């Protein structure tokens, strides 16, 4: 089946404006008759829930944490892109659009990316008006920094805590609507099932994480804004509770999962150091503005990095990519770091790291400037590694960070299931095969503040607000399914903890569906993942009971879903016989070792339809047509 | 693998708010000095689960010191002995082989205990809900450069806005006061020109809600600042007091 992206006709600059006019509206007096469920309260979810609440819909917002303010958007460090051109350095909506399509290696939908670039400017206005304390210059105007994959400075930031400040802005807007009575908050609830009635998404079943009660919530539309699935790999920069359960459950209920193999490995993270390690820590990409990446030319150079003179260092990114230097896109920077380590030129005790050096920047700009720009990042590095980046180079290595894949959505951010909308990292849109830095915050807020409120209205205007009963057979069936599954997890009483099995899955995924992939490895993954899954359902131990706060049980449910999703990731990676962006198939590379796309055969988004356990998923293609930007071999030289 | 250590842990175990809690003693061997405090608890929990016992419930999420989920009182100090450090960013290298660590939940009337080290901090949400925002609708904003903001004021606003809502200030305060938490939001917004028109309402409503939640009064111990992982200064409390005084003295509506 060919998927209909529902991209409006007309010139790219006018599509969204025209579409906004053509979409249906709901009369203000009728809005409160419609209930919209928003699952997840990160940037996309909180901004959507707040805005839908302002418009007068009856909104219920769910989060797994104790408060919406803890969603993982909070950890984003570096910044948010916007085509304001405040720097007068040649930026424009068109250039941001172009950079994003190119950065995504021509695997995204042009019209959606253009709209994202267009809305980027409104986001900055919105956030400033909310009181987000962005960095400013002495004239009182906003400051910008540069990020990878761009030759202009278009990134707005709040020290190294931009995600925190934007999320607290969205959270405050959300709490305003809670106070106004238009949004009801359901914290400590985990969505475990989507309920589909007569082909439409009509509600969810959540588990109350304090009491274990399974609660049904009926609605006219459901919005999933539950983030990405990077935690499939166990070690990632994602928060520990970040999970794929909501989107995976929706996928099992019929929503297509697009491009699951498009995962982003972030180049600047603190290297892995021990087998007890629970997560990896990102060092913002903004560090590549002033930090220079290098390795010793001699792999066996025994000297302390400070004692290695200029001529014995290889600044391999600057040498290979003179135009972009250390600011090449993330996929390129990560792969090149891996190359260096694979060649034995890695540094540190594990030899799986490269240097990120601020010596020259400190000399040029002074310690104070560097401290003002990156102080909290340097402090975080010192806490974890116990070394001072002011006096010696940082050591960094790539780590799983973001997932471009997600549930397939059309131009309206609606999945193939009517009434199921998906926003933020949870959907597959906009970033193609590689996301540029500082674009995740942009997309989350564009989706939540400015797109979903319009498109959800258009959908609701076409359906009657009928009052479905929570006792409806589909809800009862979903509650029973969730309850059975939970009891099954508790009854295995085996010998291995959730973390142990998750770690095993993570190592396999990192090895075979990680930074570079090949046919043999992917085929091995496809045979080994089901074996781990079997081991999980046979030998898992989960202490405690359902009717209580039970963190092991929560983790078990999430890992059960990762064990299914990982297989789809490998399946997708095996089917995509090309390299593009973060999906690097070793068989398909240029003589210089860059990703070799195959536009003839693979210029499409691969949307997979679940067919039941043990059966191969069915592929649906959304053909990607490029009317404005001509796909070329990406070059950052 | 770095240096390792053996520890005696005394951990607060309590099934729920209704049951009685107690300190349970656990011996933990061979903990890597480079592990974080929460990774040390992970190691304990794995051992407990293998023995068929319930793991210690504790909140955590980002493990990067920004989400504000984690927190426990370690040997009498909120977030442990390192200044400006959340529990997740505290590393075991700051302890010694053979140490005894007493690990307890935040204790405050306004933070009822849920289980083990987990407490209910929803009182913070209630305070923000009462006014910790600028009332504006999506899409109604002027251009971001329409209002210049003094850089130094914006920097102070950012200092205050860094609050992660962890609750260490309340746990550290002998009175269980939430003044630093509330002040961080009030002061953040008070240093910006945006939302100035509703500043009086904001501070009055937030402070009133703070009192209703059962937090104690501030008597200038400054334990909150010492415990704050983001080093938020008590100067923001002074700022809030000035805002509150001015608002309280003004007739309603002006």
PDB file of C-alpha atoms in Angstrom, chain A residues 273-394:
ATOM      1  CA  UNK A 273      33.852   3.095  31.982  1.00  0.00           C
ATOM      2  CA  UNK A 274      32.445   0.166  33.922  1.00  0.00           C
ATOM      3  CA  UNK A 275      30.007  -2.725  33.673  1.00  0.00           C
ATOM      4  CA  UNK A 276      27.879  -1.375  36.547  1.00  0.00           C
ATOM      5  CA  UNK A 277      27.245   1.733  34.479  1.00  0.00           C
ATOM      6  CA  UNK A 278      23.591   2.666  34.205  1.00  0.00           C
ATOM      7  CA  UNK A 279      23.618   5.373  31.584  1.00  0.00           C
ATOM      8  CA  UNK A 280      25.764   7.589  29.397  1.00  0.00           C
ATOM      9  CA  UNK A 281      26.095  11.310  29.741  1.00  0.00           C
ATOM     10  CA  UNK A 282      25.991  13.664  26.832  1.00  0.00           C
ATOM     11  CA  UNK A 283      28.308  16.605  26.521  1.00  0.00           C
ATOM     12  CA  UNK A 284      26.469  19.186  24.430  1.00  0.00           C
ATOM     13  CA  UNK A 285      27.322  19.468  20.775  1.00  0.00           C
ATOM     14  CA  UNK A 286      27.788  23.175  21.381  1.00  0.00           C
ATOM     15  CA  UNK A 287      31.190  22.186  22.800  1.00  0.00           C
ATOM     16  CA  UNK A 288      32.286  21.549  19.230  1.00  0.00           C
ATOM     17  CA  UNK A 289      32.051  25.310  18.641  1.00  0.00           C
ATOM     18  CA  UNK A 290      35.190  25.846  20.668  1.00  0.00           C
ATOM     19  CA  UNK A 291      36.593  22.404  21.337  1.00  0.00           C
ATOM     20  CA  UNK A 292      38.914  20.734  18.826  1.00  0.00           C
ATOM     21  CA  UNK A 293      38.737  16.999  18.327  1.00  0.00           C
ATOM     22  CA  UNK A 294      41.976  15.081  17.952  1.00  0.00           C
ATOM     23  CA  UNK A 295      43.864  11.842  18.529  1.00  0.00           C
ATOM     24  CA  UNK A 296      47.614  11.255  18.747  1.00  0.00           C
ATOM     25  CA  UNK A 297      49.158  10.386  15.395  1.00  0.00           C
ATOM     26  CA  UNK A 298      51.059   7.581  17.025  1.00  0.00           C
ATOM     27  CA  UNK A 299      48.544   5.147  18.560  1.00  0.00           C
ATOM     28  CA  UNK A 300      51.098   4.162  21.172  1.00  0.00           C
ATOM     29  CA  UNK A 301      52.059   7.681  22.177  1.00  0.00           C
ATOM     30  CA  UNK A 302      52.571   7.259  25.915  1.00  0.00           C
ATOM     31  CA  UNK A 303      52.555  10.986  26.713  1.00  0.00           C
ATOM     32  CA  UNK A 304      49.930  12.894  28.648  1.00  0.00           C
ATOM     33  CA  UNK A 305      47.749  14.759  26.089  1.00  0.00           C
ATOM     34  CA  UNK A 306      49.047  18.133  27.286  1.00  0.00           C
ATOM     35  CA  UNK A 307      52.567  17.058  26.408  1.00  0.00           C
ATOM     36  CA  UNK A 308      51.781  15.970  22.876  1.00  0.00           C
ATOM     37  CA  UNK A 309      52.868  18.798  20.552  1.00  0.00           C
ATOM     38  CA  UNK A 310      50.822  20.098  17.647  1.00  0.00           C
ATOM     39  CA  UNK A 311      52.738  18.138  14.987  1.00  0.00           C
ATOM     40  CA  UNK A 312      52.022  14.824  16.695  1.00  0.00           C
ATOM     41  CA  UNK A 313      48.276  15.398  16.861  1.00  0.00           C
ATOM     42  CA  UNK A 314      45.726  14.485  14.196  1.00  0.00           C
ATOM     43  CA  UNK A 315      42.783  16.890  14.107  1.00  0.00           C
ATOM     44  CA  UNK A 316      41.052  14.413  11.851  1.00  0.00           C
ATOM     45  CA  UNK A 317      37.751  16.287  11.375  1.00  0.00           C
ATOM     46  CA  UNK A 318      39.427  19.569  10.503  1.00  0.00           C
ATOM     47  CA  UNK A 319      41.760  17.723   8.127  1.00  0.00           C
ATOM     48  CA  UNK A 320      39.000  15.799   6.338  1.00  0.00           C
ATOM     49  CA  UNK A 321      36.265  18.446   6.345  1.00  0.00           C
ATOM     50  CA  UNK A 322      37.895  21.882   6.120  1.00  0.00           C
ATOM     51  CA  UNK A 323      34.590  23.703   5.415  1.00  0.00           C
ATOM     52  CA  UNK A 324      32.712  22.403   8.463  1.00  0.00           C
ATOM     53  CA  UNK A 325      35.633  21.212  10.567  1.00  0.00           C
ATOM     54  CA  UNK A 326      34.553  20.101  14.023  1.00  0.00           C
ATOM     55  CA  UNK A 327      30.981  21.117  13.208  1.00  0.00           C
ATOM     56  CA  UNK A 328      30.123  18.345  10.770  1.00  0.00           C
ATOM     57  CA  UNK A 329      26.744  16.669  11.428  1.00  0.00           C
ATOM     58  CA  UNK A 330      26.468  14.187  14.244  1.00  0.00           C
ATOM     59  CA  UNK A 331      26.407  11.019  12.170  1.00  0.00           C
ATOM     60  CA  UNK A 332      29.646  11.989  10.414  1.00  0.00           C
ATOM     61  CA  UNK A 333      31.417  13.034  13.615  1.00  0.00           C
ATOM     62  CA  UNK A 334      30.394   9.813  15.365  1.00  0.00           C
ATOM     63  CA  UNK A 335      31.451   7.535  12.565  1.00  0.00           C
ATOM     64  CA  UNK A 336      34.822   9.236  12.257  1.00  0.00           C
ATOM     65  CA  UNK A 337      35.470   8.832  15.993  1.00  0.00           C
ATOM     66  CA  UNK A 338      34.664   5.144  15.676  1.00  0.00           C
ATOM     67  CA  UNK A 339      37.011   4.903  12.661  1.00  0.00           C
ATOM     68  CA  UNK A 340      39.859   6.382  14.673  1.00  0.00           C
ATOM     69  CA  UNK A 341      39.275   3.981  17.559  1.00  0.00           C
ATOM     70  CA  UNK A 342      38.893   1.022  15.221  1.00  0.00           C
ATOM     71  CA  UNK A 343      42.294   1.959  13.776  1.00  0.00           C
ATOM     72  CA  UNK A 344      43.741   1.740  17.257  1.00  0.00           C
ATOM     73  CA  UNK A 345      44.151   5.504  17.681  1.00  0.00           C
ATOM     74  CA  UNK A 346      41.663   5.742  20.535  1.00  0.00           C
ATOM     75  CA  UNK A 347      42.748   7.191  23.881  1.00  0.00           C
ATOM     76  CA  UNK A 348      42.015   6.599  27.555  1.00  0.00           C
ATOM     77  CA  UNK A 349      42.081   3.358  29.517  1.00  0.00           C
ATOM     78  CA  UNK A 350      39.605   1.589  27.225  1.00  0.00           C
ATOM     79  CA  UNK A 351      41.078   3.116  24.024  1.00  0.00           C
ATOM     80  CA  UNK A 352      37.506   3.889  23.025  1.00  0.00           C
ATOM     81  CA  UNK A 353      37.652   7.666  23.211  1.00  0.00           C
ATOM     82  CA  UNK A 354      39.006  10.729  21.405  1.00  0.00           C
ATOM     83  CA  UNK A 355      40.113  14.072  22.804  1.00  0.00           C
ATOM     84  CA  UNK A 356      37.980  17.211  22.777  1.00  0.00           C
ATOM     85  CA  UNK A 357      40.394  19.981  23.564  1.00  0.00           C
ATOM     86  CA  UNK A 358      39.647  23.529  24.744  1.00  0.00           C
ATOM     87  CA  UNK A 359      43.258  24.655  25.131  1.00  0.00           C
ATOM     88  CA  UNK A 360      43.233  26.909  22.060  1.00  0.00           C
ATOM     89  CA  UNK A 361      39.848  28.406  22.842  1.00  0.00           C
ATOM     90  CA  UNK A 362      40.885  29.177  26.403  1.00  0.00           C
ATOM     91  CA  UNK A 363      44.038  30.858  25.086  1.00  0.00           C
ATOM     92  CA  UNK A 364      42.097  32.847  22.522  1.00  0.00           C
ATOM     93  CA  UNK A 365      39.009  33.827  24.549  1.00  0.00           C
ATOM     94  CA  UNK A 366      40.120  33.478  28.145  1.00  0.00           C
ATOM     95  CA  UNK A 367      38.948  31.070  30.787  1.00  0.00           C
ATOM     96  CA  UNK A 368      36.081  33.329  31.829  1.00  0.00           C
ATOM     97  CA  UNK A 369      34.395  33.263  28.441  1.00  0.00           C
ATOM     98  CA  UNK A 370      34.682  29.508  28.188  1.00  0.00           C
ATOM     99  CA  UNK A 371      33.342  29.175  31.712  1.00  0.00           C
ATOM    100  CA  UNK A 372      30.361  31.374  30.877  1.00  0.00           C
ATOM    101  CA  UNK A 373      29.612  29.305  27.777  1.00  0.00           C
ATOM    102  CA  UNK A 374      30.123  25.806  29.078  1.00  0.00           C
ATOM    103  CA  UNK A 375      30.665  26.067  32.826  1.00  0.00           C
ATOM    104  CA  UNK A 376      27.976  23.617  33.855  1.00  0.00           C
ATOM    105  CA  UNK A 377      29.094  21.080  31.229  1.00  0.00           C
ATOM    106  CA  UNK A 378      32.693  21.244  32.402  1.00  0.00           C
ATOM    107  CA  UNK A 379      31.501  20.807  35.957  1.00  0.00           C
ATOM    108  CA  UNK A 380      29.408  17.792  35.014  1.00  0.00           C
ATOM    109  CA  UNK A 381      32.381  16.247  33.213  1.00  0.00           C
ATOM    110  CA  UNK A 382      34.598  16.771  36.225  1.00  0.00           C
ATOM    111  CA  UNK A 383      32.018  15.191  38.559  1.00  0.00           C
ATOM    112  CA  UNK A 384      31.819  12.047  36.489  1.00  0.00           C
ATOM    113  CA  UNK A 385      35.360  11.614  35.186  1.00  0.00           C
ATOM    114  CA  UNK A 386      37.260  13.343  37.970  1.00  0.00           C
ATOM    115  CA  UNK A 387      39.403  15.360  35.536  1.00  0.00           C
ATOM    116  CA  UNK A 388      39.360  19.095  34.858  1.00  0.00           C
ATOM    117  CA  UNK A 389      38.609  20.040  31.211  1.00  0.00           C
ATOM    118  CA  UNK A 390      40.099  23.500  31.840  1.00  0.00           C
ATOM    119  CA  UNK A 391      43.523  21.959  32.284  1.00  0.00           C
ATOM    120  CA  UNK A 392      43.428  18.853  30.090  1.00  0.00           C
ATOM    121  CA  UNK A 393      41.350  17.679  27.122  1.00  0.00           C
ATOM    122  CA  UNK A 394      38.030  15.956  27.654  1.00  0.00           C
TER     123      UNK A 394
END
